[in-house]
CSV table of C-alpha atoms in Angstrom, one decimal:
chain,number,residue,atom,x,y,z
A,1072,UNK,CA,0.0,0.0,0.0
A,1073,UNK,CA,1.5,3.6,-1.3
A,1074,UNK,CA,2.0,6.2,1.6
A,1075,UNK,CA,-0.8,8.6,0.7
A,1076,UNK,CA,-3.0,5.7,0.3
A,1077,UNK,CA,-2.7,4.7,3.7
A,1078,UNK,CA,-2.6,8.3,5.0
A,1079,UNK,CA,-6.1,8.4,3.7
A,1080,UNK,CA,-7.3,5.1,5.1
A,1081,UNK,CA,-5.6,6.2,8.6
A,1082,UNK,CA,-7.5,9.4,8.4
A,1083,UNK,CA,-11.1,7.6,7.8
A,1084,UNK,CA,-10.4,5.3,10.6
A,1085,UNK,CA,-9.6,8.3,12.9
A,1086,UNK,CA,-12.6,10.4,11.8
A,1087,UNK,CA,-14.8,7.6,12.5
A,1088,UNK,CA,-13.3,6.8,16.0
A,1089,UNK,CA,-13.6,11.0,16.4
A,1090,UNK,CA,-17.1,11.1,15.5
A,1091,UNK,CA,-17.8,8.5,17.9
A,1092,UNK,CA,-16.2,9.2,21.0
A,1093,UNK,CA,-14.7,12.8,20.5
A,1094,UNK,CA,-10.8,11.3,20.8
A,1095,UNK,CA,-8.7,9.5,19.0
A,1096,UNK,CA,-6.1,6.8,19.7
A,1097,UNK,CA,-3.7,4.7,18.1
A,1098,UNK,CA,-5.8,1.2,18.8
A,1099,UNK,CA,-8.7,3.1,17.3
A,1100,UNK,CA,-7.0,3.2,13.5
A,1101,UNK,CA,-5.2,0.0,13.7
A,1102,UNK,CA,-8.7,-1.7,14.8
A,1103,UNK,CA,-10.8,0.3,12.2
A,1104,UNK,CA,-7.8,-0.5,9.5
A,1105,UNK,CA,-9.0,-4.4,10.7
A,1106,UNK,CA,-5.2,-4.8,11.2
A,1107,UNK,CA,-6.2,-6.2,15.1
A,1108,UNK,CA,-9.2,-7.4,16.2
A,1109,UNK,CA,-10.3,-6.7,19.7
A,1110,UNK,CA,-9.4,-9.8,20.5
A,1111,UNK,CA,-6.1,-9.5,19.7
A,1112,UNK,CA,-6.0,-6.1,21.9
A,1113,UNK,CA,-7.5,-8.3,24.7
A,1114,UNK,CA,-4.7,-10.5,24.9
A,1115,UNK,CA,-2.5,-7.8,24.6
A,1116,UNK,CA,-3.7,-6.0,27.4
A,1117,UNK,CA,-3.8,-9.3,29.5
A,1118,UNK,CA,0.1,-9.4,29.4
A,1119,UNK,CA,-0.3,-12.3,27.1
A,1120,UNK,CA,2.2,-11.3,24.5
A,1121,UNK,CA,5.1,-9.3,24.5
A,1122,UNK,CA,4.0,-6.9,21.8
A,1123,UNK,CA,0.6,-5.8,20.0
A,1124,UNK,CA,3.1,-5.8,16.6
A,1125,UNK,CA,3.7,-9.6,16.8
A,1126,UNK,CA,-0.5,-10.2,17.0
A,1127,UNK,CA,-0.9,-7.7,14.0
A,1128,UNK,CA,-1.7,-8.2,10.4
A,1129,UNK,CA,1.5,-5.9,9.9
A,1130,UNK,CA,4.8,-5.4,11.0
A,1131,UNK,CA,6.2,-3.3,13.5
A,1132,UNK,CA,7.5,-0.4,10.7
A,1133,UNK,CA,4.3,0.1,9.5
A,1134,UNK,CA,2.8,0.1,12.8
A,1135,UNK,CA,5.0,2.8,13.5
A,1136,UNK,CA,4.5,4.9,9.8
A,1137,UNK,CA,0.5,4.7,11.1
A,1138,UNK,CA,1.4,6.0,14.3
A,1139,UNK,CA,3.3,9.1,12.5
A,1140,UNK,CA,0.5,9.6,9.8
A,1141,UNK,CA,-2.2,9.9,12.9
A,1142,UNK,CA,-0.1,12.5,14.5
A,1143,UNK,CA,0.4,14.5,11.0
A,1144,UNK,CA,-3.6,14.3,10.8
A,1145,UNK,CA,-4.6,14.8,14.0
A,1146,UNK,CA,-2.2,18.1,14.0
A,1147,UNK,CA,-3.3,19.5,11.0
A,1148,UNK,CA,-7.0,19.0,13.0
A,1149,UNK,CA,-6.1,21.2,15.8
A,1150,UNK,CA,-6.8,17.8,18.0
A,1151,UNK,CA,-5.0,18.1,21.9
A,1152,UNK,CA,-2.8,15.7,22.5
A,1153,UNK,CA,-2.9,13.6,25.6
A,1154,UNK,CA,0.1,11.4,26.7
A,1155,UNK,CA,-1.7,8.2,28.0
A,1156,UNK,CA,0.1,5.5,30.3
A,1157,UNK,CA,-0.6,1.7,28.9
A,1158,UNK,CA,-0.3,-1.1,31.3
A,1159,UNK,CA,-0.9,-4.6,31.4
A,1160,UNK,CA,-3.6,-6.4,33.2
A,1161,UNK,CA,-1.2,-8.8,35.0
A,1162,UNK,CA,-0.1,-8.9,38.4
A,1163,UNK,CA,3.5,-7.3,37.6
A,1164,UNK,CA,1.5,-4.4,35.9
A,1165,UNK,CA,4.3,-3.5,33.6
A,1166,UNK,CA,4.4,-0.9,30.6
A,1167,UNK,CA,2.6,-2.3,27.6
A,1168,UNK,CA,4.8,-2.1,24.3
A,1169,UNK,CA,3.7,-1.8,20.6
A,1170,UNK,CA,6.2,-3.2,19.0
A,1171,UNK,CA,10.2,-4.0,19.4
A,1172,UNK,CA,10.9,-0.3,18.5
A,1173,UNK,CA,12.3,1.3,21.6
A,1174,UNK,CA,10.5,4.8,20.9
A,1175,UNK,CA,6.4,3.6,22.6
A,1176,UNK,CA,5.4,7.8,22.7
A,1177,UNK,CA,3.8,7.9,19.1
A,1178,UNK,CA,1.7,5.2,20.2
A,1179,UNK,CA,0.2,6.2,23.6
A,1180,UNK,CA,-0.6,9.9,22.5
A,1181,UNK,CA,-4.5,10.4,22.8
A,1182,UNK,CA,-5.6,13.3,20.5
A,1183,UNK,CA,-8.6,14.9,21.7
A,1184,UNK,CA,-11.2,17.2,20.2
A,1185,UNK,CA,-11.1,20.9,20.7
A,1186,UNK,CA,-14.8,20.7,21.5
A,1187,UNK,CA,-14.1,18.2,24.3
A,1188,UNK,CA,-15.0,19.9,27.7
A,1189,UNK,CA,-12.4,20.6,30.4
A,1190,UNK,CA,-14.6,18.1,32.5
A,1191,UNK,CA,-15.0,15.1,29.9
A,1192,UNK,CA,-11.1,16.2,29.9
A,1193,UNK,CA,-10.4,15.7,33.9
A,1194,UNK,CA,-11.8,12.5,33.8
A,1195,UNK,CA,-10.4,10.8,30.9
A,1196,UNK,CA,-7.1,11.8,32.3
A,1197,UNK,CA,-7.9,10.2,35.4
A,1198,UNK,CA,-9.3,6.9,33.6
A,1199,UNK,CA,-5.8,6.7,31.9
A,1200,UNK,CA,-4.2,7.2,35.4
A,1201,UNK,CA,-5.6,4.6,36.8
A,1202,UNK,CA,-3.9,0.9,36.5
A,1203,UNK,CA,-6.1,-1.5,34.9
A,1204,UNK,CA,-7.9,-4.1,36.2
A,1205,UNK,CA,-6.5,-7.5,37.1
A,1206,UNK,CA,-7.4,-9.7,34.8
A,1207,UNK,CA,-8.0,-14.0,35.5
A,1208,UNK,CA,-8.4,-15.6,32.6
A,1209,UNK,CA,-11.3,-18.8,32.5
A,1210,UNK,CA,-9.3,-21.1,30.0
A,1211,UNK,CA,-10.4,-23.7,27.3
A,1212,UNK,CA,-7.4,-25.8,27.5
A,1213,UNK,CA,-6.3,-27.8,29.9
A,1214,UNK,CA,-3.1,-25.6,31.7
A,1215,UNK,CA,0.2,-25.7,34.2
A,1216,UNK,CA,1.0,-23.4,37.0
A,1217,UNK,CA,4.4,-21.7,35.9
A,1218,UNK,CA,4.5,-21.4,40.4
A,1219,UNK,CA,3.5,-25.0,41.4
A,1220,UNK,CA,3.1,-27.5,38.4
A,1221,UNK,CA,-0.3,-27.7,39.5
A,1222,UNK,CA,-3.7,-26.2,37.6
A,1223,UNK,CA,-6.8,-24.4,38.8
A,1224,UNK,CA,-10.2,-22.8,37.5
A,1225,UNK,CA,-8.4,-19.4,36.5
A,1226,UNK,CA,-5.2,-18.4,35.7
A,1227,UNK,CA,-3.2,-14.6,35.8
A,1228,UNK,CA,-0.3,-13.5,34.1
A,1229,UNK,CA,2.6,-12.7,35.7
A,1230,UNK,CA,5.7,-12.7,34.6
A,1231,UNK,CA,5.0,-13.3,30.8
A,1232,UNK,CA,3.7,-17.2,32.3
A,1233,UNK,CA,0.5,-18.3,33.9
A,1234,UNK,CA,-0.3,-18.5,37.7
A,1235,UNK,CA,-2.9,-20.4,39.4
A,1236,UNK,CA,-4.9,-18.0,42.3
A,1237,UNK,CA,-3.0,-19.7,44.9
A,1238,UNK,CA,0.5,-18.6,43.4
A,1239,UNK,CA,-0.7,-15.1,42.6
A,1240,UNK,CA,-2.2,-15.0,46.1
A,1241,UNK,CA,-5.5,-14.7,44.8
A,1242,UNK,CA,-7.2,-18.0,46.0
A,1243,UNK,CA,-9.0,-15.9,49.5
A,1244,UNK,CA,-11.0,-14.0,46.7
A,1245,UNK,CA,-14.3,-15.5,46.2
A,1246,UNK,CA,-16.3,-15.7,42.6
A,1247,UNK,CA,-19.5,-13.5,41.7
A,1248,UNK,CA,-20.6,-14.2,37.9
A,1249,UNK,CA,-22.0,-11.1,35.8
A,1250,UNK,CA,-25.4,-10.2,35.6
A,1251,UNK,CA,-26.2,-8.2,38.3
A,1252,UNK,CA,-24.2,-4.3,36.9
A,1253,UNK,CA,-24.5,-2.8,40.7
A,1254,UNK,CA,-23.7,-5.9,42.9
A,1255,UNK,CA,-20.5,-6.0,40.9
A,1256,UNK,CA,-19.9,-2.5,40.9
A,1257,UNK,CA,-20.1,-2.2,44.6
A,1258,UNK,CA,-18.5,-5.6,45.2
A,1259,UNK,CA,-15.6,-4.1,43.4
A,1260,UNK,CA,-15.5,-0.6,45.4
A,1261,UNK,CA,-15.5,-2.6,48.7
A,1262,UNK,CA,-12.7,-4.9,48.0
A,1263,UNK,CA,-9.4,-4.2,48.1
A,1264,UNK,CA,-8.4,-6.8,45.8
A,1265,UNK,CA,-10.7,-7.8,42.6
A,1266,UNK,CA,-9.8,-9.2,39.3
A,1267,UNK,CA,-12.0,-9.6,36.4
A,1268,UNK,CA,-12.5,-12.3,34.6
A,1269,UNK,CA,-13.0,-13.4,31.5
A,1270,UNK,CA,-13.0,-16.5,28.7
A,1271,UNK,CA,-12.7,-16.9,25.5
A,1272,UNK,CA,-15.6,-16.9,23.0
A,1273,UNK,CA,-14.7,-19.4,20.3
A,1274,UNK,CA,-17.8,-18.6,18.0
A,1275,UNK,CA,-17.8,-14.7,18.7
A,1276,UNK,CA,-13.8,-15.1,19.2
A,1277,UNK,CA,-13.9,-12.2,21.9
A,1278,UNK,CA,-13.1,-12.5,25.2
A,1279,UNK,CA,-15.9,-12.3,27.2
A,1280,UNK,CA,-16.6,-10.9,30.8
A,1281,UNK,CA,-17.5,-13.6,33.2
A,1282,UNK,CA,-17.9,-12.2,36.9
A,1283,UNK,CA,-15.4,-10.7,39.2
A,1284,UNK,CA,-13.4,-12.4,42.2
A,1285,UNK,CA,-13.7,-10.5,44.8
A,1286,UNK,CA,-13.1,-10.2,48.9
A,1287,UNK,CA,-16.1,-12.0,50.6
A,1288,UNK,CA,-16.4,-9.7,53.2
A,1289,UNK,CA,-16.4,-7.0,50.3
A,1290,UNK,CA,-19.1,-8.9,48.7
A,1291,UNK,CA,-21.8,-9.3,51.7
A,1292,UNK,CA,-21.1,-5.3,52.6
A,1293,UNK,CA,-22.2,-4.6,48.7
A,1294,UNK,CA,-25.7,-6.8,48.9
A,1295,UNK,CA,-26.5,-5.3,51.6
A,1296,UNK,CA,-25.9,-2.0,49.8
A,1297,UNK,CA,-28.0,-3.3,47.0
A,1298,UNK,CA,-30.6,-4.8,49.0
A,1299,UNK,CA,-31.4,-1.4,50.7
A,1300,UNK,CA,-32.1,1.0,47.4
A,1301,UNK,CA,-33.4,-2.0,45.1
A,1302,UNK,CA,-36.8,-0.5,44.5
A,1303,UNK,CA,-34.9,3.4,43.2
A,1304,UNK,CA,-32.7,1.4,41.0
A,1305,UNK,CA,-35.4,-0.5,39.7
A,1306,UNK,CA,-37.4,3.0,39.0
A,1307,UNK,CA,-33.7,4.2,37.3
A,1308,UNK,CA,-33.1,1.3,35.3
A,1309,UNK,CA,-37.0,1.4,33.7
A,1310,UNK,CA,-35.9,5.3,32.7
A,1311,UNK,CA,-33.1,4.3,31.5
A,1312,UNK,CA,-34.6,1.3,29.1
A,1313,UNK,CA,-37.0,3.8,27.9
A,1314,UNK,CA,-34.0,6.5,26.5
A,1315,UNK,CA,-32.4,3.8,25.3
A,1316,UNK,CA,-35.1,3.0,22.8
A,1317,UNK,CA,-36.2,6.0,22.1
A,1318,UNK,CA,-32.4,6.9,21.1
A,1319,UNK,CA,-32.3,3.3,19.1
A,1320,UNK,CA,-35.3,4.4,16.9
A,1321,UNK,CA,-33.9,7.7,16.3
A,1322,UNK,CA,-30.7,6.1,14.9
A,1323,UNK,CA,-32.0,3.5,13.1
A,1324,UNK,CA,-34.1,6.4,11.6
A,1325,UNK,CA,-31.3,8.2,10.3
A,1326,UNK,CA,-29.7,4.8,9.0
A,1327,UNK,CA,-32.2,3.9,6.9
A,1328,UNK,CA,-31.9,7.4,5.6
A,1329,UNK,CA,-29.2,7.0,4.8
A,1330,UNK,CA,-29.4,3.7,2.9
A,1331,UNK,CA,-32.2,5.8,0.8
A,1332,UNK,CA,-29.3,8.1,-0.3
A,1333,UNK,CA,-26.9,5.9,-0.9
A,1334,UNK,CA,-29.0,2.8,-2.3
A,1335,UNK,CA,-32.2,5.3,-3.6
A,1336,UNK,CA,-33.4,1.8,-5.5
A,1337,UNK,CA,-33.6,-0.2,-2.4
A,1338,UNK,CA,-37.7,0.5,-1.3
A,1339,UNK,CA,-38.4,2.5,2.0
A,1340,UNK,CA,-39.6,-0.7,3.8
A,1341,UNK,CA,-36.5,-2.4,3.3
A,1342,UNK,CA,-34.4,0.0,4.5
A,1343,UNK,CA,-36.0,0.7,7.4
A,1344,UNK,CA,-36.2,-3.3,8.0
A,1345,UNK,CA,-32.0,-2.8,7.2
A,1346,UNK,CA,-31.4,-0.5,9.7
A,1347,UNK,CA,-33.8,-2.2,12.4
A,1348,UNK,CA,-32.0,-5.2,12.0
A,1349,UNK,CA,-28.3,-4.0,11.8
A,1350,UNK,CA,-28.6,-1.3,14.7
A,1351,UNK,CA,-30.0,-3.7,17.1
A,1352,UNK,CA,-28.8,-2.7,20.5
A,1353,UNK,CA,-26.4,-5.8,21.9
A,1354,UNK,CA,-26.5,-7.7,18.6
A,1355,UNK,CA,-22.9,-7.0,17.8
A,1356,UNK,CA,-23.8,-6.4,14.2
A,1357,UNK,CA,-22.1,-4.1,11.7
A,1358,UNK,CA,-24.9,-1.5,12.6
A,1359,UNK,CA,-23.7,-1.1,16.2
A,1360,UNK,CA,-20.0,-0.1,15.3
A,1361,UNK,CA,-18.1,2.8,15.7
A,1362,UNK,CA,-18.4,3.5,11.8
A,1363,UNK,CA,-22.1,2.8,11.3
A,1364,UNK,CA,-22.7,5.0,14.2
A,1365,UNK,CA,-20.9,7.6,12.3
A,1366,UNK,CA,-23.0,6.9,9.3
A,1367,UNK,CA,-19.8,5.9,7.5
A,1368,UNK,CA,-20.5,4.6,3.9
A,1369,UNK,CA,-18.2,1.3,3.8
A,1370,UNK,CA,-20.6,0.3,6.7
A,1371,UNK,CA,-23.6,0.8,5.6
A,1372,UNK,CA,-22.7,-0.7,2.8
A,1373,UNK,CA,-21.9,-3.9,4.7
A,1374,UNK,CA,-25.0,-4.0,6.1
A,1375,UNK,CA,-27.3,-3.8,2.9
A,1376,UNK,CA,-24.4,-6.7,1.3
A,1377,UNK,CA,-25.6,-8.7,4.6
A,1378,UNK,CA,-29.3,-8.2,3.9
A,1379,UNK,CA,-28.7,-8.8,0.3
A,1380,UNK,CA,-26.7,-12.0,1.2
A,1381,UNK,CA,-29.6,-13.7,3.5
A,1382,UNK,CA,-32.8,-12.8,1.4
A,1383,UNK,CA,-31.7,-12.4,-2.4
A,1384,UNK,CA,-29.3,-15.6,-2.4
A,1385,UNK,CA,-29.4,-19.4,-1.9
A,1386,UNK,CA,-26.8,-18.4,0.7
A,1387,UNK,CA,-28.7,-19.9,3.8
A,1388,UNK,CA,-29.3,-22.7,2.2
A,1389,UNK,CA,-25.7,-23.7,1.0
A,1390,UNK,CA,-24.1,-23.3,5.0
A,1391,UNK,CA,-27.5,-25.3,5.9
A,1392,UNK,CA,-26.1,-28.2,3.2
A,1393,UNK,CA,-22.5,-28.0,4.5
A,1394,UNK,CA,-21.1,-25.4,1.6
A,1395,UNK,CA,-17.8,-23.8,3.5
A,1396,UNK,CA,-18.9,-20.3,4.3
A,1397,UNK,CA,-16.2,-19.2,1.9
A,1398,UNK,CA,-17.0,-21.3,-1.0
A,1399,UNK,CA,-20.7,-19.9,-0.3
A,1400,UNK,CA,-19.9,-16.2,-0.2
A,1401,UNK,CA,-17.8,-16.5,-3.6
A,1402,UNK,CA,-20.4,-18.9,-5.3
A,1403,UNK,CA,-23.2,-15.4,-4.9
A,1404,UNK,CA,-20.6,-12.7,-5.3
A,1405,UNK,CA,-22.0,-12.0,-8.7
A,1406,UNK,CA,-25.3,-11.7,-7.3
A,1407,UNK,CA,-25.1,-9.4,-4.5
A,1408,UNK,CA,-23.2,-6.6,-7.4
A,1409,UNK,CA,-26.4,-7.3,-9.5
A,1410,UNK,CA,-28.5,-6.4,-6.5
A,1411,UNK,CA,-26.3,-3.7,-5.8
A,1412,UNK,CA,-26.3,-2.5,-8.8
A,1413,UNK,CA,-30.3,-2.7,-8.9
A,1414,UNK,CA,-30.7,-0.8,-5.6
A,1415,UNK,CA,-28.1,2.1,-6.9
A,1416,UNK,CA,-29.9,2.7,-9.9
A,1417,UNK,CA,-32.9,3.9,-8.3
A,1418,UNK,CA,-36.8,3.9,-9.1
A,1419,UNK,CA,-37.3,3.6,-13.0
């Protein structure tokens, strides 16, 4: 890929990622270039490899070209930079590094939006400040303490090699799954010791939150905090459900919108069927990203191709008769462009 080429693909990725959250970071572009997936920053982050270069789709020097082209872009901007600690997850909590290249600063610079508040400023500095959470790690495979040759339910980095609870003095903490958001919160505020934890989704291939180990003392003191203001946060959470849909149906109103512009033959009902099925809150799909949030074309695009690809092909039916998914999506290439093509054109 040429220079000014990727200059321009950096520069999409980072107005999407500004769009959405009103800053900009290095992970941003490299996951919006689909360089990284997040699970790939996950393990990063864990302290389960060395460097995010060596679980990229690129090597370290372009890594670093990427990192130089977002600076040139965000300066021309007017962005604010924000230097930004990285640390790992693990016990020994040590700097995180991008690649083998000794200089890390090009990476860890946050560039912020002049329209950013002095507030929303305060307390992203003060998010970055603070060391992440421990992270246990709920494995597939059968395992080996690095400490005692033995195994366990969980294990935590440390020291680039896994450690059972016991090892990492973790074993007094006790286990409280996810599900309930303010039991964990204040499990977590009482305890002076938590660690998340998470497993590995094989079909989603994310890691996945799991619960939270936690002090048990720490644990009793937060139900009792839950149990006595259970019927206001009931009240709260029914307020909140209520925005929440009535800020889905604005959205998905102004992505099937757009899907009218940019496919003007695709009929109104379809689009809005598009756009009701793609920004589905939760669902994961391409409607809920960063980009389709931002309304960005390549996006919306995807998610017409995936309408296209479920109710104008036989592409259902070949995974249901063992077709490789592969095989399937090349055998209807030709017929999603001619559907494409048809909903471009526009009414005749």
């Amino acid at each position: 890929m040429s220079k000014p080429n990727l200059a321009r693909r950096v520069a999409q990725a980072a107005e999407i990622a500004l769009a959405d959250h009103q800053y900009v970071t290095f992970i941003d572009v490299v996951t919006g270039l689909r360089w990284l997936h997040t699970r790939h920053v996950d393990v990063w982050r864990q302290g389960r490899a060395a460097t995010l270069a060596e679980l990229a789709a690129v090597d370290g020097e372009r890594l670093l070209t990427t990192a130089a082209l977002l600076r040139d872009w965000a300066r021309a901007k007017g962005l604010r930079p924000m230097p930004a600690p990285y640390v790992s997850g693990s016990r020994d909590r040590r700097p995180l590094r991008f690649t083998g290249h000794p200089e890390q600063e090009p990476f860890t610079v946050h560039w912020l939006s002049p329209d950013l508040s002095e507030s929303r400023v305060r307390r992203l500095a003060e998010r970055q400040a603070k060391p992440p959470d421990l992270v246990a790690v709920e494995p597939l495979e059968a395992w080996t303490c690095a400490g005692c040759a033995d195994t366990g339910p969980y294990l935590i980095m440390e020291d680039d090699r896994p450690h059972c609870l016991t090892c990492a003095d973790l074993d007094h903490l006790v286990f409280l799954p996810s599900g309930n958001a303010a039991l964990s919160r204040r499990a977590k505020q009482e305890s002076g010791l938590a660690a998340v934890v998470v497993r590995f989704d094989r079909r989603r291939k994310v890691y996945q939150r799991r619960g939270l180990l936690v002090e048990e003392e720490a644990l009793a003191r937060a139900e009792e905090r839950c149990l006595a203001d259970e019927e206001a946060r009931s009240r709260r959470r029914e307020r909140d459900r209520e925005r929440r849909a009535e800020q889905d149906v604005v959205f998905q109103g102004r992505m099937a919108g757009e899907i009218a512009r940019l496919f003007p033959g695709c009929p109104p009902e379809r689009a809005r069927a598009i756009a009701e099925h793609a920004g589905l809150r939760g669902s994961g799909r391409v409607g809920r990203t960063a980009a389709a949030r931002a309304l960005d074309e390549n996006a919306i695009t995807l998610a017409v191709v995936a309408s296209i690809r479920h109710h104008d092909t036989g592409y259902d039916g070949m995974l249901m008769a063992g077709v490789p998914r592969m095989e399937a999506r090349e055998r209807i290439r030709d017929d999603i462009e001619r559907k494409l093509t048809e909903f471009r054109a526009g009414p005749r």
